[in-house]
CSV table of N, CA and C in Angstrom, one decimal:
chain,number,residue,atom,x,y,z
A,27,MET,N,16.7,66.2,-54.6
A,27,MET,CA,18.0,66.7,-54.7
A,27,MET,C,17.8,67.9,-55.6
A,28,ALA,N,18.0,68.8,-55.1
A,28,ALA,CA,17.6,70.2,-55.7
A,28,ALA,C,19.0,70.4,-56.8
A,29,PRO,N,18.8,70.8,-58.0
A,29,PRO,CA,19.1,70.8,-59.1
A,29,PRO,C,20.8,71.7,-59.0
A,30,ILE,N,21.6,71.2,-59.1
A,30,ILE,CA,22.9,72.6,-59.0
A,30,ILE,C,23.3,72.9,-60.2
A,31,ALA,N,23.0,72.2,-61.4
A,31,ALA,CA,23.3,73.2,-62.6
A,31,ALA,C,21.9,73.6,-63.5
A,32,ALA,N,21.7,74.6,-64.3
A,32,ALA,CA,20.9,74.7,-65.2
A,32,ALA,C,20.8,73.5,-66.1
A,33,ASP,N,19.7,72.7,-67.1
A,33,ASP,CA,20.2,72.4,-67.9
A,33,ASP,C,20.9,72.3,-68.8
A,34,ASN,N,20.9,73.4,-69.3
A,34,ASN,CA,22.3,73.6,-70.5
A,34,ASN,C,23.3,73.8,-70.0
A,35,ALA,N,23.4,74.1,-69.0
A,35,ALA,CA,25.1,74.3,-68.3
A,35,ALA,C,25.8,73.3,-68.6
A,36,PRO,N,27.0,73.6,-69.0
A,36,PRO,CA,28.3,72.6,-69.3
A,36,PRO,C,28.4,71.7,-68.1
A,37,ILE,N,29.2,70.6,-68.4
A,37,ILE,CA,29.1,69.7,-67.4
A,37,ILE,C,30.7,70.1,-66.8
A,38,THR,N,31.2,70.3,-65.6
A,38,THR,CA,32.4,70.5,-65.7
A,38,THR,C,32.8,70.2,-64.2
A,39,PRO,N,33.9,69.9,-63.8
A,39,PRO,CA,34.1,68.7,-62.7
A,39,PRO,C,33.5,69.5,-61.3
A,40,THR,N,33.6,70.5,-61.2
A,40,THR,CA,32.9,71.5,-60.1
A,40,THR,C,31.8,71.1,-60.1
A,41,THR,N,30.9,70.8,-60.9
A,41,THR,CA,29.1,70.3,-61.3
A,41,THR,C,29.1,68.8,-61.0
A,42,VAL,N,30.1,68.2,-61.6
A,42,VAL,CA,30.2,66.9,-60.6
A,42,VAL,C,30.2,66.8,-59.1
A,43,ALA,N,31.3,67.2,-59.0
A,43,ALA,CA,31.8,67.4,-57.7
A,43,ALA,C,30.9,67.7,-56.5
A,44,ARG,N,29.7,68.9,-56.7
A,44,ARG,CA,29.0,68.9,-56.1
A,44,ARG,C,27.7,68.0,-56.2
A,45,HIS,N,27.5,67.3,-57.0
A,45,HIS,CA,26.5,66.4,-57.1
A,45,HIS,C,27.5,65.2,-56.0
A,46,GLU,N,28.5,64.7,-56.1
A,46,GLU,CA,29.0,63.9,-55.6
A,46,GLU,C,29.3,64.3,-54.0
A,47,GLN,N,29.3,65.2,-53.7
A,47,GLN,CA,29.1,65.9,-52.4
A,47,GLN,C,27.5,65.5,-51.7
A,48,GLU,N,27.3,65.9,-52.4
A,48,GLU,CA,25.6,65.8,-51.8
A,48,GLU,C,25.3,64.3,-51.6
A,49,VAL,N,25.5,63.1,-52.1
A,49,VAL,CA,25.4,61.9,-52.1
A,49,VAL,C,26.3,61.6,-51.2
A,50,VAL,N,27.7,62.2,-50.5
A,50,VAL,CA,27.9,61.3,-49.7
A,50,VAL,C,28.0,62.4,-48.1
A,51,ASP,N,27.2,63.3,-48.3
A,51,ASP,CA,26.4,64.0,-47.4
A,51,ASP,C,25.8,63.2,-47.2
A,52,LEU,N,24.8,63.0,-47.9
A,52,LEU,CA,23.8,62.3,-47.5
A,52,LEU,C,23.8,60.9,-46.4
A,53,ARG,N,24.4,60.3,-47.2
A,53,ARG,CA,24.8,59.0,-46.0
A,53,ARG,C,26.5,58.8,-45.7
A,54,ARG,N,26.9,59.8,-45.9
A,54,ARG,CA,28.1,60.0,-45.0
A,54,ARG,C,29.3,59.2,-45.1
A,55,LEU,N,29.0,59.0,-46.4
A,55,LEU,CA,30.2,58.2,-47.0
A,55,LEU,C,31.8,59.0,-47.5
A,56,SER,N,32.5,58.2,-47.5
A,56,SER,CA,33.4,58.8,-47.5
A,56,SER,C,34.5,58.3,-48.8
A,57,LEU,N,34.7,59.4,-49.7
A,57,LEU,CA,35.4,59.1,-51.4
A,57,LEU,C,36.4,58.8,-51.3
A,58,ASN,N,36.3,57.5,-52.0
A,58,ASN,CA,37.2,56.0,-52.1
A,58,ASN,C,38.8,56.4,-53.7
A,59,SER,N,39.8,56.4,-53.2
A,59,SER,CA,40.2,56.9,-55.0
A,59,SER,C,40.5,55.5,-55.4
A,60,LYS,N,40.6,54.6,-55.0
A,60,LYS,CA,40.5,53.2,-55.8
A,60,LYS,C,39.1,52.8,-56.5
A,61,LEU,N,38.1,53.4,-55.8
A,61,LEU,CA,36.7,53.2,-56.2
A,61,LEU,C,36.3,54.4,-57.6
A,62,GLN,N,36.5,55.6,-57.0
A,62,GLN,CA,36.5,56.1,-58.1
A,62,GLN,C,37.7,56.1,-59.5
A,63,GLY,N,38.8,55.5,-59.7
A,63,GLY,CA,39.1,54.8,-60.3
A,63,GLY,C,38.7,53.4,-61.1
A,64,ALA,N,38.4,52.9,-60.0
A,64,ALA,CA,37.1,51.7,-60.9
A,64,ALA,C,35.5,52.4,-61.6
A,65,ALA,N,34.9,53.1,-61.0
A,65,ALA,CA,34.2,53.7,-61.6
A,65,ALA,C,34.2,54.3,-62.6
A,66,ARG,N,34.9,55.0,-63.0
A,66,ARG,CA,35.4,56.2,-64.2
A,66,ARG,C,36.3,54.6,-65.5
A,67,GLN,N,36.8,53.7,-65.0
A,67,GLN,CA,37.2,53.0,-66.0
A,67,GLN,C,36.0,52.2,-66.6
A,68,GLN,N,34.6,51.8,-65.6
A,68,GLN,CA,33.2,51.8,-66.0
A,68,GLN,C,32.6,52.4,-67.2
A,69,ALA,N,32.7,53.6,-66.5
A,69,ALA,CA,31.9,54.6,-67.4
A,69,ALA,C,32.7,54.6,-68.7
A,70,LEU,N,34.1,54.5,-68.5
A,70,LEU,CA,34.8,54.4,-70.1
A,70,LEU,C,34.5,53.5,-71.1
A,71,PHE,N,34.0,51.9,-70.2
A,71,PHE,CA,34.1,51.2,-71.1
A,71,PHE,C,32.8,51.2,-71.6
A,72,MET,N,31.5,51.8,-70.6
A,72,MET,CA,30.3,52.0,-71.6
A,72,MET,C,30.2,53.0,-72.3
A,73,GLN,N,31.3,54.2,-72.3
A,73,GLN,CA,31.2,54.7,-73.4
A,73,GLN,C,31.3,54.4,-74.7
A,74,GLN,N,32.5,53.2,-74.3
A,74,GLN,CA,33.2,52.8,-75.6
A,74,GLN,C,32.4,51.3,-76.0
A,75,GLN,N,31.6,50.8,-75.0
A,75,GLN,CA,30.4,49.9,-76.1
A,75,GLN,C,29.2,50.6,-76.2
A,76,ASP,N,28.8,51.9,-76.1
A,76,ASP,CA,27.8,52.7,-76.0
A,76,ASP,C,26.5,52.1,-76.0
A,77,LYS,N,27.0,51.6,-74.4
A,77,LYS,CA,25.6,51.2,-73.8
A,77,LYS,C,25.6,51.2,-72.2
A,78,ARG,N,25.1,51.5,-71.7
A,78,ARG,CA,24.8,51.4,-69.7
A,78,ARG,C,24.8,49.8,-69.6
A,79,THR,N,25.7,49.1,-68.7
A,79,THR,CA,25.7,48.0,-68.2
A,79,THR,C,26.2,47.6,-67.0
A,80,HIS,N,26.0,46.7,-66.0
A,80,HIS,CA,26.8,46.5,-65.3
A,80,HIS,C,28.0,45.7,-65.8
A,81,LYS,N,27.8,45.1,-66.5
A,81,LYS,CA,29.4,43.6,-67.0
A,81,LYS,C,30.6,44.8,-67.2
A,82,GLY,N,31.6,44.7,-67.5
A,82,GLY,CA,32.8,45.3,-67.6
A,82,GLY,C,33.3,44.8,-68.5
A,83,PRO,N,34.8,44.9,-69.2
A,83,PRO,CA,35.5,44.0,-69.5
A,83,PRO,C,35.4,42.4,-69.6
A,84,GLY,N,35.2,41.6,-70.3
A,84,GLY,CA,35.4,40.5,-70.6
A,84,GLY,C,34.3,39.6,-69.6
A,85,GLY,N,33.2,40.0,-69.3
A,85,GLY,CA,31.8,40.1,-68.6
A,85,GLY,C,32.4,40.4,-67.2
A,86,SER,N,33.2,41.1,-66.5
A,86,SER,CA,33.3,40.9,-65.5
A,86,SER,C,32.6,41.7,-64.5
A,87,GLY,N,32.3,41.3,-63.3
A,87,GLY,CA,31.3,42.0,-62.4
A,87,GLY,C,32.2,43.1,-61.3
A,88,ILE,N,31.4,43.9,-60.8
A,88,ILE,CA,32.2,44.8,-59.4
A,88,ILE,C,33.4,44.5,-58.9
A,89,LYS,N,33.0,43.5,-58.3
A,89,LYS,CA,34.2,42.8,-57.2
A,89,LYS,C,35.2,42.8,-58.2
A,90,GLU,N,34.8,42.1,-59.4
A,90,GLU,CA,36.1,41.5,-59.6
A,90,GLU,C,37.0,42.9,-60.5
A,91,ARG,N,35.7,43.8,-61.0
A,91,ARG,CA,36.8,45.6,-61.1
A,91,ARG,C,37.1,45.8,-59.9
A,92,LEU,N,36.6,45.8,-58.8
A,92,LEU,CA,36.8,46.8,-58.0
A,92,LEU,C,38.4,46.0,-57.4
A,93,ARG,N,38.7,44.3,-56.8
A,93,ARG,CA,39.7,44.0,-56.9
A,93,ARG,C,41.1,44.5,-57.5
A,94,LYS,N,40.6,44.8,-59.2
A,94,LYS,CA,41.8,44.9,-60.3
A,94,LYS,C,42.2,45.8,-59.9
A,95,VAL,N,41.7,47.1,-59.2
A,95,VAL,CA,42.5,48.3,-59.0
A,95,VAL,C,43.0,48.2,-57.6
A,96,GLY,N,43.0,47.0,-56.8
A,96,GLY,CA,43.7,46.9,-55.7
A,96,GLY,C,42.6,47.3,-54.2
A,97,TYR,N,41.1,46.9,-54.6
A,97,TYR,CA,40.4,47.4,-53.5
A,97,TYR,C,40.1,46.0,-53.1
A,98,HIS,N,39.9,45.5,-51.8
A,98,HIS,CA,39.0,44.6,-51.8
A,98,HIS,C,37.4,44.5,-51.0
A,99,PRO,N,36.4,44.5,-51.6
A,99,PRO,CA,35.5,44.3,-50.2
A,99,PRO,C,34.5,43.5,-49.7
A,100,ALA,N,34.2,44.1,-49.2
A,100,ALA,CA,33.4,42.7,-48.0
A,100,ALA,C,32.0,43.2,-48.6
A,101,ASN,N,31.3,43.7,-49.4
A,101,ASN,CA,30.2,44.2,-49.6
A,101,ASN,C,30.6,45.1,-50.7
A,102,CYS,N,29.8,45.3,-51.9
A,102,CYS,CA,29.9,46.1,-52.9
A,102,CYS,C,28.4,46.7,-54.1
A,103,VAL,N,27.8,47.6,-54.2
A,103,VAL,CA,27.1,47.7,-55.2
A,103,VAL,C,27.6,48.8,-56.0
A,104,GLU,N,26.2,48.8,-57.4
A,104,GLU,CA,26.8,49.9,-58.2
A,104,GLU,C,25.8,50.6,-58.9
A,105,ASN,N,25.8,51.6,-59.5
A,105,ASN,CA,24.8,51.8,-60.1
A,105,ASN,C,25.5,53.0,-61.3
A,106,ALA,N,24.8,52.4,-62.6
A,106,ALA,CA,25.1,53.2,-63.8
A,106,ALA,C,23.5,53.8,-64.5
A,107,ALA,N,24.6,54.5,-65.1
A,107,ALA,CA,23.4,55.4,-66.2
A,107,ALA,C,23.7,55.9,-67.3
A,108,ALA,N,23.0,56.4,-68.0
A,108,ALA,CA,23.3,57.1,-69.5
A,108,ALA,C,22.7,58.0,-70.1
A,109,GLY,N,22.7,59.0,-70.4
A,109,GLY,CA,21.7,59.7,-70.7
A,109,GLY,C,21.8,61.3,-72.1
A,110,GLY,N,21.9,61.3,-72.8
A,110,GLY,CA,22.3,62.8,-73.8
A,110,GLY,C,21.5,64.0,-73.6
A,111,GLY,N,22.3,64.6,-73.9
A,111,GLY,CA,21.9,66.2,-73.9
A,111,GLY,C,21.5,66.0,-72.3
A,112,GLU,N,20.4,67.4,-72.3
A,112,GLU,CA,20.3,67.5,-70.3
A,112,GLU,C,19.6,66.0,-70.1
A,113,LEU,N,19.5,64.5,-70.8
A,113,LEU,CA,19.2,63.6,-69.5
A,113,LEU,C,20.5,63.4,-69.2
A,114,GLY,N,21.4,63.4,-69.8
A,114,GLY,CA,22.6,63.0,-69.2
A,114,GLY,C,23.8,63.8,-68.2
A,115,ALA,N,23.0,65.0,-68.0
A,115,ALA,CA,23.5,66.1,-66.7
A,115,ALA,C,23.5,65.6,-65.8
A,116,PRO,N,24.4,66.3,-65.0
A,116,PRO,CA,24.7,65.0,-63.2
A,116,PRO,C,23.6,65.2,-62.9
A,117,ASP,N,22.7,66.4,-62.6
A,117,ASP,CA,21.7,66.9,-61.8
A,117,ASP,C,20.2,66.1,-62.0
A,118,LYS,N,20.0,65.8,-63.4
A,118,LYS,CA,19.3,64.9,-64.3
A,118,LYS,C,19.3,63.2,-63.8
A,119,ILE,N,20.9,62.9,-63.4
A,119,ILE,CA,21.1,61.3,-63.3
A,119,ILE,C,21.3,61.2,-61.7
A,120,PHE,N,21.5,61.7,-60.5
A,120,PHE,CA,21.6,61.8,-59.4
A,120,PHE,C,19.9,62.1,-59.2
A,121,HIS,N,19.6,62.8,-59.9
A,121,HIS,CA,17.6,63.0,-59.4
A,121,HIS,C,17.1,61.5,-60.0
A,122,THR,N,17.5,61.2,-60.8
A,122,THR,CA,17.1,59.5,-61.5
A,122,THR,C,17.5,58.6,-60.8
A,123,TRP,N,18.4,58.9,-59.8
A,123,TRP,CA,19.0,57.5,-59.0
A,123,TRP,C,18.1,57.8,-57.8
A,124,MET,N,17.8,59.1,-56.9
A,124,MET,CA,16.6,59.1,-56.0
A,124,MET,C,15.5,58.4,-56.4
A,125,GLU,N,15.2,59.0,-57.5
A,125,GLU,CA,13.7,58.4,-57.5
A,125,GLU,C,13.5,56.9,-58.2
A,126,SER,N,14.6,56.3,-58.3
A,126,SER,CA,14.4,54.8,-58.6
A,126,SER,C,14.8,53.7,-57.4
A,127,PRO,N,13.8,53.3,-56.7
A,127,PRO,CA,13.9,52.4,-55.7
A,127,PRO,C,15.1,51.9,-55.4
A,128,ASP,N,15.4,50.7,-56.4
A,128,ASP,CA,17.0,50.3,-56.9
A,128,ASP,C,17.8,51.1,-56.3
A,129,HIS,N,18.3,52.3,-57.1
A,129,HIS,CA,19.1,52.8,-57.4
A,129,HIS,C,19.4,54.0,-56.0
A,130,MET,N,18.5,54.2,-55.5
A,130,MET,CA,18.3,55.0,-54.2
A,130,MET,C,18.3,54.0,-52.8
A,131,GLU,N,18.3,52.6,-53.2
A,131,GLU,CA,18.3,51.5,-52.0
A,131,GLU,C,19.9,51.6,-52.3
A,132,ASN,N,20.9,51.6,-53.3
A,132,ASN,CA,22.4,51.5,-52.9
A,132,ASN,C,22.5,52.5,-52.5
A,133,ILE,N,22.7,53.7,-52.9
A,133,ILE,CA,23.1,54.5,-52.2
A,133,ILE,C,22.7,54.9,-50.4
A,134,LEU,N,21.4,54.8,-50.2
A,134,LEU,CA,21.3,54.8,-48.8
A,134,LEU,C,21.5,53.7,-48.3
A,135,ARG,N,22.3,52.2,-48.4
A,135,ARG,CA,22.2,50.9,-47.9
A,135,ARG,C,23.4,51.4,-46.4
A,136,GLU,N,23.0,51.2,-45.3
A,136,GLU,CA,23.9,51.5,-44.4
A,136,GLU,C,25.4,50.8,-44.7
A,137,ASP,N,25.0,49.5,-44.8
A,137,ASP,CA,26.5,48.8,-44.8
A,137,ASP,C,27.3,49.3,-45.5
A,138,MET,N,27.1,50.5,-46.5
A,138,MET,CA,28.3,51.1,-47.5
A,138,MET,C,29.1,52.2,-46.7
A,139,GLN,N,30.5,51.9,-47.1
A,139,GLN,CA,30.9,52.9,-46.3
A,139,GLN,C,31.9,54.0,-47.0
A,140,GLU,N,32.4,53.5,-48.5
A,140,GLU,CA,32.2,54.2,-49.0
A,140,GLU,C,32.0,54.4,-50.9
A,141,VAL,N,32.4,55.3,-51.7
A,141,VAL,CA,32.1,56.0,-53.0
A,141,VAL,C,33.1,56.0,-54.0
A,142,GLY,N,32.9,56.2,-54.9
A,142,GLY,CA,33.3,56.2,-56.1
A,142,GLY,C,32.5,56.7,-56.7
A,143,PHE,N,33.0,57.9,-57.7
A,143,PHE,CA,32.0,58.1,-59.3
A,143,PHE,C,33.1,58.2,-60.0
A,144,GLY,N,32.1,58.2,-61.9
A,144,GLY,CA,33.2,58.0,-62.8
A,144,GLY,C,32.1,58.2,-63.6
A,145,SER,N,32.2,59.5,-65.1
A,145,SER,CA,31.5,59.5,-66.2
A,145,SER,C,32.2,59.5,-67.0
A,146,ALA,N,31.7,59.6,-68.5
A,146,ALA,CA,33.1,59.5,-69.4
A,146,ALA,C,31.6,60.0,-70.5
A,147,SER,N,31.9,60.4,-71.9
A,147,SER,CA,31.0,61.4,-72.7
A,147,SER,C,31.2,60.4,-73.9
A,148,GLY,N,30.3,60.0,-74.6
A,148,GLY,CA,30.5,59.6,-75.8
A,148,GLY,C,30.5,60.4,-77.1
A,149,ALA,N,31.0,60.2,-78.3
A,149,ALA,CA,31.1,61.4,-79.8
A,149,ALA,C,29.8,61.5,-79.9
A,150,SER,N,28.7,60.5,-79.4
A,150,SER,CA,27.1,60.6,-80.0
A,150,SER,C,26.5,61.9,-78.6
A,151,GLY,N,27.4,62.5,-77.7
A,151,GLY,CA,27.0,63.2,-76.6
A,151,GLY,C,26.2,62.6,-75.8
A,152,ARG,N,26.4,61.2,-75.6
A,152,ARG,CA,25.6,60.6,-74.8
A,152,ARG,C,27.1,60.6,-73.2
A,153,ARG,N,26.3,60.9,-72.0
A,153,ARG,CA,27.1,60.6,-71.1
A,153,ARG,C,26.8,59.7,-70.2
A,154,TYR,N,28.1,58.8,-70.0
A,154,TYR,CA,27.6,57.3,-69.2
A,154,TYR,C,28.3,57.8,-67.8
A,155,TRP,N,27.3,57.0,-66.6
A,155,TRP,CA,28.3,57.3,-65.3
A,155,TRP,C,27.9,56.0,-64.5
A,156,CYS,N,28.9,56.2,-63.6
A,156,CYS,CA,29.0,55.0,-63.0
A,156,CYS,C,29.3,55.0,-61.4
A,157,ALA,N,28.6,54.6,-60.5
A,157,ALA,CA,28.9,54.9,-59.0
A,157,ALA,C,29.1,53.7,-58.4
A,158,ASP,N,30.4,53.6,-57.4
A,158,ASP,CA,30.4,52.4,-57.0
A,158,ASP,C,30.3,52.1,-55.3
A,159,PHE,N,30.0,51.6,-54.7
A,159,PHE,CA,29.5,51.6,-53.0
A,159,PHE,C,30.3,50.6,-52.4
A,160,ALA,N,31.0,50.9,-51.4
A,160,ALA,CA,31.6,49.2,-50.8
A,160,ALA,C,31.7,49.6,-49.5
A,161,ARG,N,32.0,48.8,-48.8
A,161,ARG,CA,32.7,48.2,-47.6
A,161,ARG,C,33.8,47.5,-48.0
A,162,PRO,N,35.2,48.0,-47.4
A,162,PRO,CA,36.2,47.5,-47.3
A,162,PRO,C,36.1,46.0,-46.5
A,163,GLN,N,37.0,45.1,-47.1
A,163,GLN,CA,37.3,44.0,-46.1
A,163,GLN,C,37.9,44.5,-44.7
A,164,GLY,N,37.6,43.9,-43.9
A,164,GLY,CA,38.6,43.7,-42.2
A,164,GLY,C,38.1,44.6,-41.8
């Protein structure tokens, strides 16, 4: 993916939205507000714990967290990332995911139909990212 923002550019909703749109365009995924909410909650949880993790509050997994926000997945996967400074910038995170075989596989999975993204910044300057990909039941 081509970088959207310069390394020292501030992270703005517009910058993040451009990278989200790149993923959506790449896979023809639909943005889903419930997945957005779940991903945002997970990013905030990681920020509060100051670590990248796929486990949420109480050790919850992605399916449990999606059901909690009212989304009922037939299948789902999650990408999580964290980085400080320029390593936490959207262009770096999305580029890193596309260079990682497991993360890229999640993005390119043909059975996923919808996506939600979330991010949160910690006091240390570290930024946490979560992308939830899913296919709804039914």
